[in-house]
GROMACS .gro file of C-alpha atoms in nm:
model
  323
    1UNK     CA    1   0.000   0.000   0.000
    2UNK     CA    2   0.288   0.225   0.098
    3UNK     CA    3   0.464   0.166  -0.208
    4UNK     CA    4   0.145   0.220  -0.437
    5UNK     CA    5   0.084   0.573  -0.281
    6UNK     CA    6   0.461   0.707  -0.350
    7UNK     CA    7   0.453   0.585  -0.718
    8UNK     CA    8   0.108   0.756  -0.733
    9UNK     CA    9   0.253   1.089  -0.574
   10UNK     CA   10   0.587   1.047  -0.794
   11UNK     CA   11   0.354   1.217  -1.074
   12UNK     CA   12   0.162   1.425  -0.909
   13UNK     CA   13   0.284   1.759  -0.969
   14UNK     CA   14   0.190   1.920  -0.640
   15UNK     CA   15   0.343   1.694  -0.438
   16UNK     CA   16   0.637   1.735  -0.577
   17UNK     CA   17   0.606   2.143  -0.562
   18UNK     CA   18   0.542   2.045  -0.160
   19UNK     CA   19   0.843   1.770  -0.152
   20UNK     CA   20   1.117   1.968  -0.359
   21UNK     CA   21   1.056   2.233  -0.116
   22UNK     CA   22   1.119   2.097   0.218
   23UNK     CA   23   1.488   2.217   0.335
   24UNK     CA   24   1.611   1.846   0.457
   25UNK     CA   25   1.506   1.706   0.145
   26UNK     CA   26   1.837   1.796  -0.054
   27UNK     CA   27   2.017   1.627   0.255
   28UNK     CA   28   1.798   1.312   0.155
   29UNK     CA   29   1.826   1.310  -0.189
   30UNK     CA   30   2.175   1.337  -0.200
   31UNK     CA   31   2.233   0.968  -0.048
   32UNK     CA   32   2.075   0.890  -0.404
   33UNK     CA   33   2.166   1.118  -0.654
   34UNK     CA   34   2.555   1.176  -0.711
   35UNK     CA   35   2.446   1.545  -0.793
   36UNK     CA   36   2.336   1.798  -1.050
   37UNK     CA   37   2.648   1.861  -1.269
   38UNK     CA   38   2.858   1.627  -1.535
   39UNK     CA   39   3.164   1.723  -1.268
   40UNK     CA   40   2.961   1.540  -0.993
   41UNK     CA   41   2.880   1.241  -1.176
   42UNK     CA   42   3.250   1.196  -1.363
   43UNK     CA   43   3.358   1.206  -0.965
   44UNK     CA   44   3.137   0.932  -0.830
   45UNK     CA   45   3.259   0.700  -1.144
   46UNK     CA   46   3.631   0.803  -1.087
   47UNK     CA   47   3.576   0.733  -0.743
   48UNK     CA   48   3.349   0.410  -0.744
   49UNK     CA   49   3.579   0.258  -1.029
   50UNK     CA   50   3.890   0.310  -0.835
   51UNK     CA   51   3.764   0.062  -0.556
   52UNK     CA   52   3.664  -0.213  -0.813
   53UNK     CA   53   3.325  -0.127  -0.903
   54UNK     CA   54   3.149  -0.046  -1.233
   55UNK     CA   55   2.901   0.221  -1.341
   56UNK     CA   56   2.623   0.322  -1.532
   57UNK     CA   57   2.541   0.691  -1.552
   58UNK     CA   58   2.182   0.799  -1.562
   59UNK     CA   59   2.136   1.189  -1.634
   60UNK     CA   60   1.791   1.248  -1.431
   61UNK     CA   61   1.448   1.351  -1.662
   62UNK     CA   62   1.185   1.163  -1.839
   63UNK     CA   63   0.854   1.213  -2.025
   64UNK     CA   64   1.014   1.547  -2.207
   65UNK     CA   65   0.724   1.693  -2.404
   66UNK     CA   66   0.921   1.951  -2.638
   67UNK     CA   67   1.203   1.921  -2.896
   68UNK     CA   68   1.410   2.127  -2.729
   69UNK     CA   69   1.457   1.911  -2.370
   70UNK     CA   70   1.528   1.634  -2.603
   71UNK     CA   71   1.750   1.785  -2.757
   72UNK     CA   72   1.881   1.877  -2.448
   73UNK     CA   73   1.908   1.554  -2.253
   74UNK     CA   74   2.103   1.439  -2.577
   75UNK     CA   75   2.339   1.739  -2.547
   76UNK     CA   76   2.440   1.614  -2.155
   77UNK     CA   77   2.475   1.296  -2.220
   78UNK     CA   78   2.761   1.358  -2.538
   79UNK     CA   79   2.907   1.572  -2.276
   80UNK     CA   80   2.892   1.293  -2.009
   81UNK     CA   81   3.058   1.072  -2.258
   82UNK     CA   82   3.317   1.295  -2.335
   83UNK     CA   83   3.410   1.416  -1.970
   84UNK     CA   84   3.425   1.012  -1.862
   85UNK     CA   85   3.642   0.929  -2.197
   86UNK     CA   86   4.007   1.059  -2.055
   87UNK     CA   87   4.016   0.854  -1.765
   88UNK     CA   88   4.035   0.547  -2.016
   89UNK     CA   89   3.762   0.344  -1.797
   90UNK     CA   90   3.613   0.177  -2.106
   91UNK     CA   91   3.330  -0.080  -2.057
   92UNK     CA   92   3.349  -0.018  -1.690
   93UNK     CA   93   3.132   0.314  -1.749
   94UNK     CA   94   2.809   0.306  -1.926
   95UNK     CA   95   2.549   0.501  -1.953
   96UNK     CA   96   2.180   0.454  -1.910
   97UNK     CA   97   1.904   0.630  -2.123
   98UNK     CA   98   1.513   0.671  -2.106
   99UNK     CA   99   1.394   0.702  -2.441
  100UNK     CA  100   1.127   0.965  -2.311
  101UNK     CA  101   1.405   1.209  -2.218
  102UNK     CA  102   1.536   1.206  -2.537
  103UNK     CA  103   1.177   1.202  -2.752
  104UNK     CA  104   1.011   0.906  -2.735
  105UNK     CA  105   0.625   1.052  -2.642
  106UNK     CA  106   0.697   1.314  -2.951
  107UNK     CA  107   0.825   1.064  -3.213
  108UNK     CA  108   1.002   0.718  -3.240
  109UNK     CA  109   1.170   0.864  -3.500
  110UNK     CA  110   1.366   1.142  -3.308
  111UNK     CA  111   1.436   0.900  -3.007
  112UNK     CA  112   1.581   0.669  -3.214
  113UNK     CA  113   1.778   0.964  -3.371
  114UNK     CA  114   1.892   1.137  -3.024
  115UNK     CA  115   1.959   0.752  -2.905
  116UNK     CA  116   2.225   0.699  -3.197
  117UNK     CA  117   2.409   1.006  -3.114
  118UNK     CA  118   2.432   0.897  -2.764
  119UNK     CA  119   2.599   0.556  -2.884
  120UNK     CA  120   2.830   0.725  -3.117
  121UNK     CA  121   2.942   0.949  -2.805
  122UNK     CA  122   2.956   0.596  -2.618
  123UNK     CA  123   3.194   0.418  -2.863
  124UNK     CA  124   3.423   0.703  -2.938
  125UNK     CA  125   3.463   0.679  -2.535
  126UNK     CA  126   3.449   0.327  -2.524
  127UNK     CA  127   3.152   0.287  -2.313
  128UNK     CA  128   2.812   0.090  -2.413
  129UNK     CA  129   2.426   0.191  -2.357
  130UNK     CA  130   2.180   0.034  -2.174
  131UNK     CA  131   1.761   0.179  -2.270
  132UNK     CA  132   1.638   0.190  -1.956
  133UNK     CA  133   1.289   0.053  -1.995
  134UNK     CA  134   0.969   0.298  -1.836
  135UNK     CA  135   0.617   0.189  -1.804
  136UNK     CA  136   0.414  -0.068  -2.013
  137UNK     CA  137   0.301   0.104  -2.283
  138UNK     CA  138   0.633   0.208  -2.366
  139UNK     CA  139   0.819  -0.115  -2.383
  140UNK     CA  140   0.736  -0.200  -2.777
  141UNK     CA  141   0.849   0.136  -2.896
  142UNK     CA  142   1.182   0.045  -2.650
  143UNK     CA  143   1.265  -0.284  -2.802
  144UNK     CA  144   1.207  -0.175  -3.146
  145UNK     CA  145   1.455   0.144  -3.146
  146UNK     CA  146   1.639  -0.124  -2.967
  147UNK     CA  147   1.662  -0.366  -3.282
  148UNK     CA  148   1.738  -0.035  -3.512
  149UNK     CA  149   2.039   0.057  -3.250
  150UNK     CA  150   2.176  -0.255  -3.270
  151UNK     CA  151   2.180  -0.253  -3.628
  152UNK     CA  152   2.505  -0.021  -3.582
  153UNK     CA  153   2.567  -0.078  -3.195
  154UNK     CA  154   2.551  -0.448  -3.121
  155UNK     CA  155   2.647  -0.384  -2.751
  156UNK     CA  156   2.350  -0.179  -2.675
  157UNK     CA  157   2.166  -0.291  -2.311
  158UNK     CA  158   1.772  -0.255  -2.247
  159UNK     CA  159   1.644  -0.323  -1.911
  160UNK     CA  160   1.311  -0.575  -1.896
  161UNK     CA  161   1.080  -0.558  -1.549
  162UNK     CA  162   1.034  -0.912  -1.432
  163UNK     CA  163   0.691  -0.757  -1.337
  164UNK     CA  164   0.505  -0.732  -1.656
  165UNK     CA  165   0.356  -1.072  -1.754
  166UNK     CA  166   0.498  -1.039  -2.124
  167UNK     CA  167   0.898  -1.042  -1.980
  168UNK     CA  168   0.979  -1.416  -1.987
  169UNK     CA  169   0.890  -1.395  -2.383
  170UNK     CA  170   1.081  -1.043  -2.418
  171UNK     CA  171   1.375  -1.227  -2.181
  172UNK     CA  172   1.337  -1.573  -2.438
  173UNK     CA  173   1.358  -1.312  -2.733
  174UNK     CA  174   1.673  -1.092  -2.582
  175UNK     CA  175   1.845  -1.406  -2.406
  176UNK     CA  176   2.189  -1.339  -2.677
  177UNK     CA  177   2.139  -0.966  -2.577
  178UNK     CA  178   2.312  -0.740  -2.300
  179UNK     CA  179   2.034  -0.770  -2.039
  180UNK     CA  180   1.978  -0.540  -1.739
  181UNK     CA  181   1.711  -0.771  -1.515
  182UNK     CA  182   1.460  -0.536  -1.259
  183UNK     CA  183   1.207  -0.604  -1.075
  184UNK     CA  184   0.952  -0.284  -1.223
  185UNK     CA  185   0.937   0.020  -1.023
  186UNK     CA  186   0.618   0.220  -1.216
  187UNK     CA  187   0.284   0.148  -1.077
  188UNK     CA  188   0.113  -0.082  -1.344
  189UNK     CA  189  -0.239  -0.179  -1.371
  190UNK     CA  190  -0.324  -0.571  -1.255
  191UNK     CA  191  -0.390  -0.637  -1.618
  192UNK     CA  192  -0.082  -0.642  -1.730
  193UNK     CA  193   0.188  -0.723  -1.420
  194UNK     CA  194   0.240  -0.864  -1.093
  195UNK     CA  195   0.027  -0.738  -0.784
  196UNK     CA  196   0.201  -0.940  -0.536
  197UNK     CA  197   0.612  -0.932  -0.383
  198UNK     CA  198   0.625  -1.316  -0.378
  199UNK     CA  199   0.438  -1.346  -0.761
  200UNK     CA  200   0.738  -1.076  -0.893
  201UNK     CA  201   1.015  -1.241  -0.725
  202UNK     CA  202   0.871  -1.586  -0.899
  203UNK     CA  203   0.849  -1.401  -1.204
  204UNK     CA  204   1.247  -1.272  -1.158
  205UNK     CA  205   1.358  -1.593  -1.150
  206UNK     CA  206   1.178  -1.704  -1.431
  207UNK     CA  207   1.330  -1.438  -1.618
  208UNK     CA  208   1.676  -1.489  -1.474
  209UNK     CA  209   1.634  -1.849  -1.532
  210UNK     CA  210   1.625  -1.778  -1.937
  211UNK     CA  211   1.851  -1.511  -1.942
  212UNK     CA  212   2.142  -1.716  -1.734
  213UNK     CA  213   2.065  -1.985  -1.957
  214UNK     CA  214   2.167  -1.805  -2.254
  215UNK     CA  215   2.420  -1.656  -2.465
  216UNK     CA  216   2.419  -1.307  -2.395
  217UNK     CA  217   2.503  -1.049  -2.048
  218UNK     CA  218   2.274  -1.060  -1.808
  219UNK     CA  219   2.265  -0.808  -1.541
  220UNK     CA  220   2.142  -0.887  -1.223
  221UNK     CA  221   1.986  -0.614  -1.086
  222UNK     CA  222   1.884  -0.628  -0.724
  223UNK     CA  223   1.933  -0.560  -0.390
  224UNK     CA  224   1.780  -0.918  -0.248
  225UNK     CA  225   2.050  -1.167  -0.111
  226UNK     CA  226   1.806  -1.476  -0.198
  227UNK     CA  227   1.837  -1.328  -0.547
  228UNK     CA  228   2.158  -1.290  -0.567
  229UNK     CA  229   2.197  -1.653  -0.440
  230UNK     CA  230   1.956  -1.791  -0.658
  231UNK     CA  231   2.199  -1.564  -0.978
  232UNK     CA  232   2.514  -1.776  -0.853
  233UNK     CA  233   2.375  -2.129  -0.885
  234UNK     CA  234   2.200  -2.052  -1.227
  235UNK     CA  235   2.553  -1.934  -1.316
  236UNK     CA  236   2.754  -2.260  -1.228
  237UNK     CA  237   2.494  -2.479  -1.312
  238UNK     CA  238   2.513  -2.285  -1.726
  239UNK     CA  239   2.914  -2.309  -1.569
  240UNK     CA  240   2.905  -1.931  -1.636
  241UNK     CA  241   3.259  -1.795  -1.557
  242UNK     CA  242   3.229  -1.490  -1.392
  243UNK     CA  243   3.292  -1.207  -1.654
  244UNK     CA  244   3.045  -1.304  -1.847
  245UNK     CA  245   2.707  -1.146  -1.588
  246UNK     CA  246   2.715  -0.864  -1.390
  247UNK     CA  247   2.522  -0.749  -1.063
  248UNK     CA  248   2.373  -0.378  -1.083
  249UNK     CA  249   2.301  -0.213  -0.738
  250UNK     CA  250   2.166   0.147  -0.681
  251UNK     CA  251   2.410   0.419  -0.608
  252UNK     CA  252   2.376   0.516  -0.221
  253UNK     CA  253   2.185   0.141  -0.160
  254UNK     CA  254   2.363  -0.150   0.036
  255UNK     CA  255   2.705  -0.006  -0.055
  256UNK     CA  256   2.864  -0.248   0.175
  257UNK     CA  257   2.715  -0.569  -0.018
  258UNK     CA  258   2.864  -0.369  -0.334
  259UNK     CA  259   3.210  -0.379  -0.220
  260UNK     CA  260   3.221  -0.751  -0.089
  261UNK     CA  261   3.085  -0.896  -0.376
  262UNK     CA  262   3.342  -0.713  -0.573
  263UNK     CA  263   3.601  -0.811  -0.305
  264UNK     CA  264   3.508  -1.180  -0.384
  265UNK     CA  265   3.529  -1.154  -0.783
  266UNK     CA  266   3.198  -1.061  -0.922
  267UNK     CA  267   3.148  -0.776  -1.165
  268UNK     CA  268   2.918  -0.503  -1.006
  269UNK     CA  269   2.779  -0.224  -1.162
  270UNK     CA  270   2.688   0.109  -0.950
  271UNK     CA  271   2.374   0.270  -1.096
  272UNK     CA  272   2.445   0.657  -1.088
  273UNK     CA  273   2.226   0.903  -1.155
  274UNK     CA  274   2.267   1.280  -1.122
  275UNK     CA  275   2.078   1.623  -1.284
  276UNK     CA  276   1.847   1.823  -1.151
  277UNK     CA  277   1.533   1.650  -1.209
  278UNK     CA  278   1.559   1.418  -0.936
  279UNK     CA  279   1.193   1.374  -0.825
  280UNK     CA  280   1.049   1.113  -0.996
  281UNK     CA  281   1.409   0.882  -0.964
  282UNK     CA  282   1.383   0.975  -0.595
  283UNK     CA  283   1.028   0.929  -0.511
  284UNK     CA  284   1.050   0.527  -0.656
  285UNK     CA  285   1.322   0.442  -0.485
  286UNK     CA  286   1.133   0.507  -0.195
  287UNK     CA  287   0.814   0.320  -0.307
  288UNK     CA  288   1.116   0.012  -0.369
  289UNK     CA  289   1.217  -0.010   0.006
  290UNK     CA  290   1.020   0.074   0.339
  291UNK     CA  291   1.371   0.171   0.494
  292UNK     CA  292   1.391   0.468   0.276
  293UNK     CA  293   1.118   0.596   0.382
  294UNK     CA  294   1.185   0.573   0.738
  295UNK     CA  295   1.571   0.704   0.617
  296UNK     CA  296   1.383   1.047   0.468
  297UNK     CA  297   1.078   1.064   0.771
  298UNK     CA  298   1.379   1.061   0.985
  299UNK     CA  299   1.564   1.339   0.837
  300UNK     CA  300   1.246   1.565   0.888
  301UNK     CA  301   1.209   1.451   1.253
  302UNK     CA  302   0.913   1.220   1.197
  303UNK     CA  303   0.881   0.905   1.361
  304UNK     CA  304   0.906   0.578   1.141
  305UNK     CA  305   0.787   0.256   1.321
  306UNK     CA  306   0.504   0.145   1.188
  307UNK     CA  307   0.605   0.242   0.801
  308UNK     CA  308   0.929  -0.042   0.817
  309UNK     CA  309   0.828  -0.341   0.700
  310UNK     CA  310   1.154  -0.548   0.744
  311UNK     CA  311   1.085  -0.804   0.506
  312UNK     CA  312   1.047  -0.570   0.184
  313UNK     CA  313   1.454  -0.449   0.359
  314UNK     CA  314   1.587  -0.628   0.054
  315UNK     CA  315   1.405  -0.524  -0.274
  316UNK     CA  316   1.536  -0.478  -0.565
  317UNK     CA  317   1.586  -0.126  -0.788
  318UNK     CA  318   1.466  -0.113  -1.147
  319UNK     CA  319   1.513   0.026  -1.422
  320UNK     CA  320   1.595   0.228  -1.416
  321UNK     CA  321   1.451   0.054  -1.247
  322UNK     CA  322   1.632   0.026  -1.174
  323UNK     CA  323   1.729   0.261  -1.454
   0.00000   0.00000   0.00000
């Protein structure tokens, strides 16, 4: 119920006038959100690669209605790209796009446009792209400007929500393909995903089931130890050595279980994200995971007891889901 009502509110425009306004917020927010500027962003990669981790760089906005934020979102991501390219961290950085910052509810056609300049940026730095993948009605406009990017750019990622009843086929279809795996973070109707934790956890492994079973990347993206678990026996039972999948945790979240499973050999991948438009990105990840709730109601002085729900401690990020 908890998590329902912040997805709701993550698009309501006057609660985020009411949110973005509250003084401690910033403090909040800035657990999740590297910062605002390409400097802040190239710092958290410099310094999260340096100890052994990976990243993928999300510049915050989504749903852009005009040409010109397109255009926009485009122009900061080429400048990402170029900013990360002289510290030589090649596939280790990545960045992930939403197709609707870059076009997508004006025309596939620009998207896909905006999109291919962001991969040419990517390969002259030698990074890849992952599409991070929005709500359901966006998701076949997503895979299809992800078949025309990879006509040019076979290395290009799309994330698939283990949520939506149609991702085991998408998974089966993409199972050769770079793969970031989430759990969904928009609020979809009953028609068309998972109502229940234990149904989308079922419906993760499913997916990871395929996806470990193939020949592509799969990225693991979650912050659930039995999930985790369950990724390392599909692995040696496919005898997957371990370059060849990746874990993807969210900047700011469990940066402890980061480290050690880096410490012990795995690939993991820090998702970053930074900008100005944080709302949305921040209000989800608090739908995700009771705790982050009580982390932010504590920050304003409000008592947090009967929102933490320690069972829902380990959930997974999307996207972004988490993109």
């Amino acid at each position: 119920m908890l998590g329902s009502t912040l997805l709701a509110v993550s698009r309501n425009p006057l609660a985020r006038k009411a949110v973005t306004a509250l003084p401690p917020t910033r403090r909040v927010v800035d657990r999740f959100v590297a910062g605002e500027a390409t400097a802040d962003a190239v710092a958290a990669a410099d310094r999260l690669t340096r100890s052994g981790l990976m990243v993928t760089i999300d510049h915050l906005g989504e749903e852009v209605r005009d040409t010109d934020a397109a255009v926009a979102t485009t122009k900061a991501y080429v400048e990402l790209l170029g900013a990360l390219a002289p510290l030589g961290l090649g596939h280790r950085a990545e960045v992930s796009v939403k197709l609707s910052a870059v076009g997508q509810a004006l025309d596939d056609a620009m998207a896909l446009e905006h999109a291919r300049e962001i991969c040419e940026a990517a390969l002259s730095a030698g990074a890849t792209v992952t599409l991070d993948m929005e709500d359901h009605t966006t998701v076949d406009s997503t895979l299809g400007i992800l078949r025309d990017l990879r006509a040019d750019f076979s290395d290009v990622g799309v994330a698939v929500q283990a949520y939506l009843f149609r991702s085991e086929a998408d998974c089966h279809d993409l199972r050769d393909s770079r793969v970031r795996l989430v759990k969904g973070a928009y609020r979809e109707p009953a028609s068309v995903a998972y109502q229940k934790k234990n149904d989308v956890d079922l419906a993760y492994v499913r997916c990871l089931k395929v996806l470990m079973a193939g020949a592509g990347h799969p990225m693991v993206a979650t912050h659930d130890d039995r999930l985790i678990s369950i990724a390392e026996l599909l692995a040696d039972r496919h005898d997957r050595p371990r370059d060849t999948y990746e874990y993807q945790m969210l900047y700011g979240i469990r940066t402890d279980k980061q480290q050690a499973l880096a410490n012990s050999g795995a690939l993991v991948r820090v998702y970053v994200p930074y900008g100005d438009d944080w709302y949305g990105y921040f209000m989800r990840r608090l739908a995700e995971r009771p705790a982050n709730v009580a982390f932010f109601l504590r920050s304003l002085g409000v008592g947090t007891l009967p929102l933490v729900n320690k069972r829902d401690s380990n959930s997974s990020h999307t996207g972004r889901r988490t993109s």
